[in-house]
N, CA and C of each residue as an Amber inpcrd file, in Angstrom:
protein
   285
  19.0880000  34.5030000  19.6230000  18.0320000  35.2830000  20.2350000
  18.1030000  36.6800000  19.4510000  16.9350000  37.2490000  19.1670000
  16.8210000  38.4440000  18.3910000  16.3530000  39.5540000  19.4190000
  16.8380000  40.5730000  19.3200000  16.5770000  41.7230000  20.1250000
  16.8890000  43.0270000  19.3980000  16.2710000  44.1330000  19.6830000
  16.5970000  45.4310000  19.1110000  16.8420000  46.4210000  20.1650000
  17.9890000  47.0230000  20.0260000  18.4570000  48.2450000  20.8590000
  18.8090000  49.2910000  19.9640000  18.0690000  50.4580000  20.0890000
  18.4520000  51.5230000  19.2190000  19.4750000  52.4040000  19.8500000
  20.4630000  52.7110000  19.0210000  21.5530000  53.5570000  19.4410000
  21.4730000  54.9160000  18.7680000  21.4200000  56.0020000  19.5590000
  21.2330000  57.3360000  19.0800000  22.5320000  57.9010000  18.4260000
  23.6190000  57.5380000  18.8980000  24.9220000  58.0200000  18.5270000
  25.2600000  57.2530000  17.2000000  25.3240000  57.9820000  16.0310000
  25.6260000  57.3290000  14.7550000  27.0780000  56.6800000  14.7920000
  28.0630000  57.4170000  15.3060000  29.4170000  56.9190000  15.3330000
  29.5060000  55.6190000  16.1540000  28.8140000  55.6240000  17.3590000
  28.9190000  54.4320000  18.1700000  28.2240000  53.3490000  17.4620000
  27.1250000  53.6520000  16.8780000  26.3990000  52.4920000  16.1470000
  27.1860000  51.9860000  15.0370000  27.8610000  52.8240000  14.2560000
  28.6030000  52.3410000  13.1730000  29.7780000  51.5280000  13.6330000
  30.4530000  51.8270000  14.7790000  31.5590000  51.1820000  15.3440000
  31.1200000  49.7440000  15.8550000  29.8510000  49.7860000  16.4850000
  29.3980000  48.5200000  16.9770000  29.1040000  47.5270000  15.8440000
  28.6570000  48.0720000  14.6480000  28.4370000  47.1910000  13.4830000
  29.6350000  46.4590000  13.0310000  30.8990000  46.9920000  13.2580000
  32.0560000  46.4590000  12.8600000  32.5600000  45.1870000  13.7340000
  31.8920000  45.0860000  14.8470000  32.2090000  43.9310000  15.7120000
  31.4460000  42.5620000  15.1760000  31.9320000  41.4740000  15.7670000
  31.1440000  40.2870000  15.3970000  29.8930000  40.3890000  16.1520000
  28.8950000  39.6130000  15.7010000  27.6010000  39.5690000  16.3670000
  27.6460000  39.0950000  17.7700000  28.5580000  38.1220000  18.0570000
  28.7650000  37.7120000  19.4000000  29.4170000  38.8190000  20.3290000
  30.3240000  39.5310000  19.7890000  30.9350000  40.6380000  20.6210000
  29.9620000  41.7200000  20.8430000  29.1480000  42.0920000  19.7680000
  28.2650000  43.2290000  19.7570000  27.1110000  42.8130000  20.8210000
  26.5670000  41.5790000  20.8380000  25.4980000  41.2190000  21.7560000
  26.0530000  41.1440000  23.1100000  27.1870000  40.7100000  23.4490000
  27.7850000  40.7560000  24.7440000  27.8250000  42.1740000  25.3000000
  28.3700000  43.0590000  24.4240000  28.4720000  44.4770000  24.9560000
  27.0490000  45.0590000  25.1450000  26.1320000  44.8860000  24.1650000
  24.8660000  45.5770000  24.2050000  24.1160000  45.0880000  25.4450000
  24.0780000  43.6540000  25.5970000  23.2240000  43.1680000  26.7600000
  23.7820000  43.6360000  28.0770000  25.2280000  43.6520000  28.0890000
  25.8650000  44.0380000  29.4170000  25.5340000  45.6310000  29.7450000
  25.8910000  46.3810000  28.7230000  25.8030000  47.9140000  29.0770000
  24.3980000  48.4370000  28.8040000  23.6800000  47.9150000  28.0320000
  22.2790000  48.5110000  27.6400000  21.1870000  47.8210000  28.2810000
  21.3300000  46.5450000  28.5760000  20.2710000  45.8060000  29.2070000
  20.5790000  45.3930000  30.6420000  21.7550000  45.8880000  31.1180000
  22.2620000  45.7270000  32.5120000  22.2730000  44.2440000  32.8630000
  22.6540000  43.3050000  31.8490000  22.8090000  41.9920000  32.2410000
  24.1720000  41.6570000  32.6400000  24.2270000  40.7470000  33.7240000
  25.6110000  40.3160000  34.0550000  26.0810000  39.1040000  33.1980000
  27.3700000  38.7010000  33.4250000  27.9160000  37.6160000  32.5550000
  27.1020000  36.3370000  32.8400000  26.6700000  36.0930000  34.0030000
  25.9790000  34.8150000  34.2820000  24.5930000  34.7890000  33.4560000
  23.9170000  35.8850000  33.5410000  22.6550000  35.9100000  32.8050000
  22.9060000  35.8610000  31.2510000  23.8990000  36.4570000  30.8380000
  24.1880000  36.3840000  29.3110000  24.5990000  35.0040000  28.9370000
  25.4880000  34.4010000  29.8780000  26.0000000  33.0150000  29.5360000
  24.8220000  32.0410000  29.5290000  23.8020000  32.1870000  30.3590000
  22.6620000  31.3220000  30.5550000  21.8110000  31.4490000  29.2360000
  21.6720000  32.7240000  28.7710000  20.8950000  33.0040000  27.6400000
  21.5170000  32.2920000  26.3340000  22.7690000  32.2750000  26.1890000
  23.4650000  31.7730000  25.0480000  24.0030000  30.3990000  25.3610000
  23.8840000  29.7650000  26.4880000  24.3800000  28.4940000  26.8120000
  25.8440000  28.3390000  26.5130000  26.5660000  29.3700000  26.9960000
  28.0020000  29.2620000  27.0110000  28.5800000  29.5860000  28.3910000
  29.8770000  29.4880000  28.5830000  30.3980000  29.8450000  29.8580000
  30.4980000  31.2280000  30.1390000  30.5920000  31.7430000  31.2860000
  30.7750000  33.1220000  31.7070000  32.0690000  33.6500000  31.1140000
  33.1490000  32.8530000  31.1430000  34.3260000  33.2410000  30.6340000
  34.2950000  33.5420000  29.1230000  33.4530000  32.8160000  28.4330000
  33.2020000  33.1050000  26.9280000  32.5760000  34.4570000  26.7470000
  31.6270000  34.7380000  27.6290000  30.9410000  36.0760000  27.4960000
  31.8230000  37.1830000  27.8410000  32.6830000  36.9750000  28.9130000
  33.6330000  37.9580000  29.4400000  34.6420000  38.2260000  28.2250000
  35.0450000  37.1850000  27.5740000  36.1160000  37.3230000  26.4750000
  35.4910000  38.0460000  25.2770000  34.3070000  37.5570000  24.9680000
  33.6210000  38.3300000  23.7550000  33.5150000  39.8560000  24.0110000
  33.1230000  40.1180000  25.2630000  32.8970000  41.6310000  25.5800000
  34.2820000  42.3480000  25.6710000  35.2410000  41.6730000  26.2680000
  36.5380000  42.3430000  26.2660000  37.2060000  42.4830000  24.8840000
  37.0840000  41.4700000  24.1300000  37.5380000  41.5530000  22.6570000
  36.8760000  42.6600000  21.9070000  35.5230000  42.7040000  22.1070000
  34.7390000  43.7920000  21.4140000  35.1190000  45.1940000  21.7850000
  35.3190000  45.2490000  23.1470000  35.6630000  46.6330000  23.6890000
  37.0450000  47.1090000  23.2280000  38.0470000  46.1090000  23.1810000
  39.3130000  46.3830000  22.6850000  39.2700000  46.9060000  21.2310000
  38.3970000  46.1500000  20.4390000  38.2710000  46.4270000  19.0230000
  37.7320000  47.8890000  18.7860000  36.7330000  48.1930000  19.6540000
  36.1560000  49.5600000  19.6450000  37.1600000  50.6230000  20.0000000
  37.9700000  50.3790000  21.0230000  39.1100000  51.2380000  21.3570000
  40.0980000  51.4150000  20.2700000  40.4690000  50.3610000  19.5770000
  41.2710000  50.4240000  18.4610000  40.8110000  51.2980000  17.3200000
  39.4890000  51.1300000  17.0750000  38.7980000  51.8950000  16.0420000
  38.9120000  53.3590000  16.3910000  38.7350000  53.7570000  17.6730000
  38.7620000  55.1740000  18.0570000  40.2530000  55.6210000  17.9010000
  41.3150000  54.8210000  18.3530000  42.5700000  55.1860000  18.1140000
  42.9620000  55.3850000  16.6930000  42.5770000  54.5620000  15.8700000
  42.8110000  54.5500000  14.3890000  42.2490000  55.8340000  13.7520000
  41.0860000  56.1570000  14.1770000  40.3970000  57.4350000  13.6460000
  41.1260000  58.7050000  14.0910000  41.5470000  58.6280000  15.3470000
  42.1900000  59.8020000  15.9100000  43.8040000  59.8880000  15.5490000
  44.3520000  58.7510000  14.9190000  45.6280000  58.7780000  14.4750000
  46.7060000  58.9910000  15.5240000  46.5590000  58.4400000  16.7550000
  47.5420000  58.5950000  17.8140000  47.4700000  59.7180000  18.5880000
  46.4100000  60.5310000  18.5220000  46.2480000  61.7720000  19.3770000
  45.6680000  61.2350000  20.6440000  46.5960000  60.8470000  21.6040000
  46.2390000  60.1210000  22.9910000  45.4030000  60.9790000  23.8670000
  45.5930000  62.2600000  23.7200000  44.8920000  63.2310000  24.6320000
  43.4210000  63.2480000  24.0430000  43.2600000  63.4280000  22.8560000
  41.9310000  63.4570000  22.2460000  41.2820000  62.0090000  22.4620000
  42.0420000  61.0250000  22.2280000  41.5870000  59.6610000  22.4440000
  40.9050000  59.3630000  23.8090000  41.7300000  59.8280000  24.8540000
  41.2120000  59.7100000  26.1620000  39.9130000  60.5470000  26.4150000
  39.9080000  61.6560000  25.7640000  38.6840000  62.5480000  25.9660000
  37.4520000  61.8850000  25.2190000  37.7330000  61.2660000  24.1140000
  36.5790000  60.6410000  23.3900000  36.2020000  59.3730000  24.2410000
  37.0710000  58.5880000  24.7550000  36.6910000  57.4910000  25.5810000
  35.9240000  57.8860000  26.8200000  36.3170000  58.9540000  27.4880000
  35.5610000  59.4170000  28.6380000  34.1570000  59.9550000  28.2340000
  34.0690000  60.6610000  27.1070000  32.7510000  60.9910000  26.5760000
  31.9260000  59.7710000  26.2960000  32.4130000  58.8070000  25.6380000
  31.6290000  57.6550000  25.3380000  31.1910000  56.8800000  26.6520000
  32.0510000  56.7950000  27.6460000  31.6520000  56.1710000  28.9040000
  30.4740000  56.9610000  29.5180000  30.5900000  58.2370000  29.5220000
  29.5830000  59.1020000  30.0830000  28.2560000  58.8490000  29.3800000
  28.3920000  58.8460000  27.9250000  27.1360000  58.8010000  27.1670000
  26.4430000  57.4380000  27.4760000  27.2790000  56.2870000  27.5030000
  26.7810000  55.0120000  27.7930000  26.0800000  55.1080000  29.1840000
  26.7310000  55.6810000  30.1870000  26.1740000  55.7790000  31.5990000
  24.7500000  56.4020000  31.5300000  24.6570000  57.5600000  30.7410000
  23.4330000  58.2990000  30.7220000  22.3720000  57.4820000  29.9780000
  22.7940000  56.8020000  28.9730000  21.8010000  55.8630000  28.1990000
  21.3190000  54.7760000  29.1420000  22.1750000  54.2170000  29.9440000
  21.8340000  53.0960000  30.8710000  20.9310000  53.6610000  31.9370000
  21.1470000  54.8630000  32.3910000  20.2980000  55.4870000  33.4820000
  18.9140000  55.8710000  33.0230000  18.8220000  56.3730000  31.7190000
  17.6270000  56.6940000  31.1500000  16.7610000  55.6230000  30.6330000
  17.3790000  54.4150000  30.3630000  16.7700000  53.1910000  29.8510000
  15.6350000  52.7590000  30.7450000
């Protein structure tokens, strides 16, 4: 399925491009289109656990990218993660 979601944050957009297409779609549909695992699994004709795994692996990869960029500065990493979650929440609310 083809869809377009515009990400205004360049760093988040670049990080998402590093994920596999399956991981990226699972994250974008869940967080930006407010779709649950059942809806996404029906869309792609796979199990809910497959969608959950794709999203979890993608989120872990994003977290690792942030950690790598910050080179182990855990306090800054936590702050960036919190800012990212706030930004995603705001994007979802304004969507």
